[in-house]
Amino acid sequence: MAKKQKRPAPRQRAQQRSKSSRSARGSLATVVPLGLVIGALVVALVFVFTHDNSPGLVSPADVIASDPGPIHVHGLGINPADGSLFIATHTGLWRTAAGETKADRVGNHQQDTMGFTIIGADRFLGSGHPDQQQYRDEGLPPLLGLIESTDGGDSWQPISLLGEADFHVLRSKGSRVYGFDSTNERLMFSRDAGRTWTERRPPAPLVDMAVNPSNPAHLIASGEGGLWKSANEGRAWTFGGGGIGLLAWPVPERLYLVTTAGEVRMSPNGGKRWTTVGDVGGEAPALLAQTDRELYVALHDGTIKRSPDGGRTWSIRSTP
């Protein structure tokens, strides 16, 4: 049993309160006894090793730490209900209101939202992994399959493939939904908004995918080896040239590619010819084309940049 600690003098208590107000992380390190910290870390290690098939779950060590904010961004979207920017991350879903730069958490969970797309006002599709509370209290499996929110991300309901798929790439056009299940390296296709699926063979492990806005049967994908094209809903693929990165296809005559080096390229003819138009200033884990010229990218530190001119110039839209 630990020895009883002496109560600090008033001046010492004031100094401790001052330190805690400056840093939530520092206050936890100061106030939590060493034995509890070690115990929590042991629990975290046990959780990891006994749930090694549960990627993306938030461990007890993460719960002890202060909220890290919108980091490890996986997807972006603009809600047509109010023009707010939504940021899907490893630590949950975040919202930045129009005209603001600070992101606020949506809902009460830190689910790892991997695939993410906005399909209407307050209507989102997603995929990924539950946080520890959802895993424990709601009995959710490690893989969420396809999930849907009809209230702006406050709550989510499973649609299909619960426990079977983890979509890292998720694209929707009308009732058609395409998803790349990274766990099983398979391309899934649905014609009924994700209720039922047909499995396709992808040309390679995919990084991203874009759907032709004038013909949802036409796809272009980025993956191992470069770009790949399909004219028949992913049944067959042809090589489309070099270039690996993120894709966005807002209008038929403007297909965008942001390379792994942060270079912005634009194709006016579906990927047959490319022109370099700008640079985002670093590797981008997420890309969104809201219009033919309004682009958004996320950087690895959680910063979101916006371009009003098709990728030529960029400014800060949101900071972590």
XYZ file of C-alpha atoms in Angstrom, residues 1 3 7 21 34 50 74 81 97 103 109 129 135 139 163 165 176 180 201-202 244 251 256 298 307:
25
model
C 0.000 0.000 0.000
C 2.293 5.808 1.878
C -1.221 17.768 1.745
C -5.143 25.086 -16.397
C 2.001 6.533 -10.902
C -6.148 -9.787 -26.961
C -9.352 10.060 -43.725
C -27.556 21.697 -45.235
C -18.800 25.806 -39.496
C -13.144 22.181 -35.673
C -17.645 8.925 -29.848
C -13.896 0.884 -36.618
C -16.976 -1.981 -28.796
C -21.212 -4.850 -28.887
C -18.274 -7.149 -39.181
C -15.762 -4.973 -44.419
C -24.508 3.428 -56.938
C -12.612 -0.708 -51.493
C -11.642 -7.825 -58.522
C -9.615 -4.591 -58.217
C -0.379 7.547 -57.579
C -17.259 17.573 -63.693
C -7.944 16.060 -60.353
C -6.044 17.639 -45.575
C -8.287 26.281 -53.186
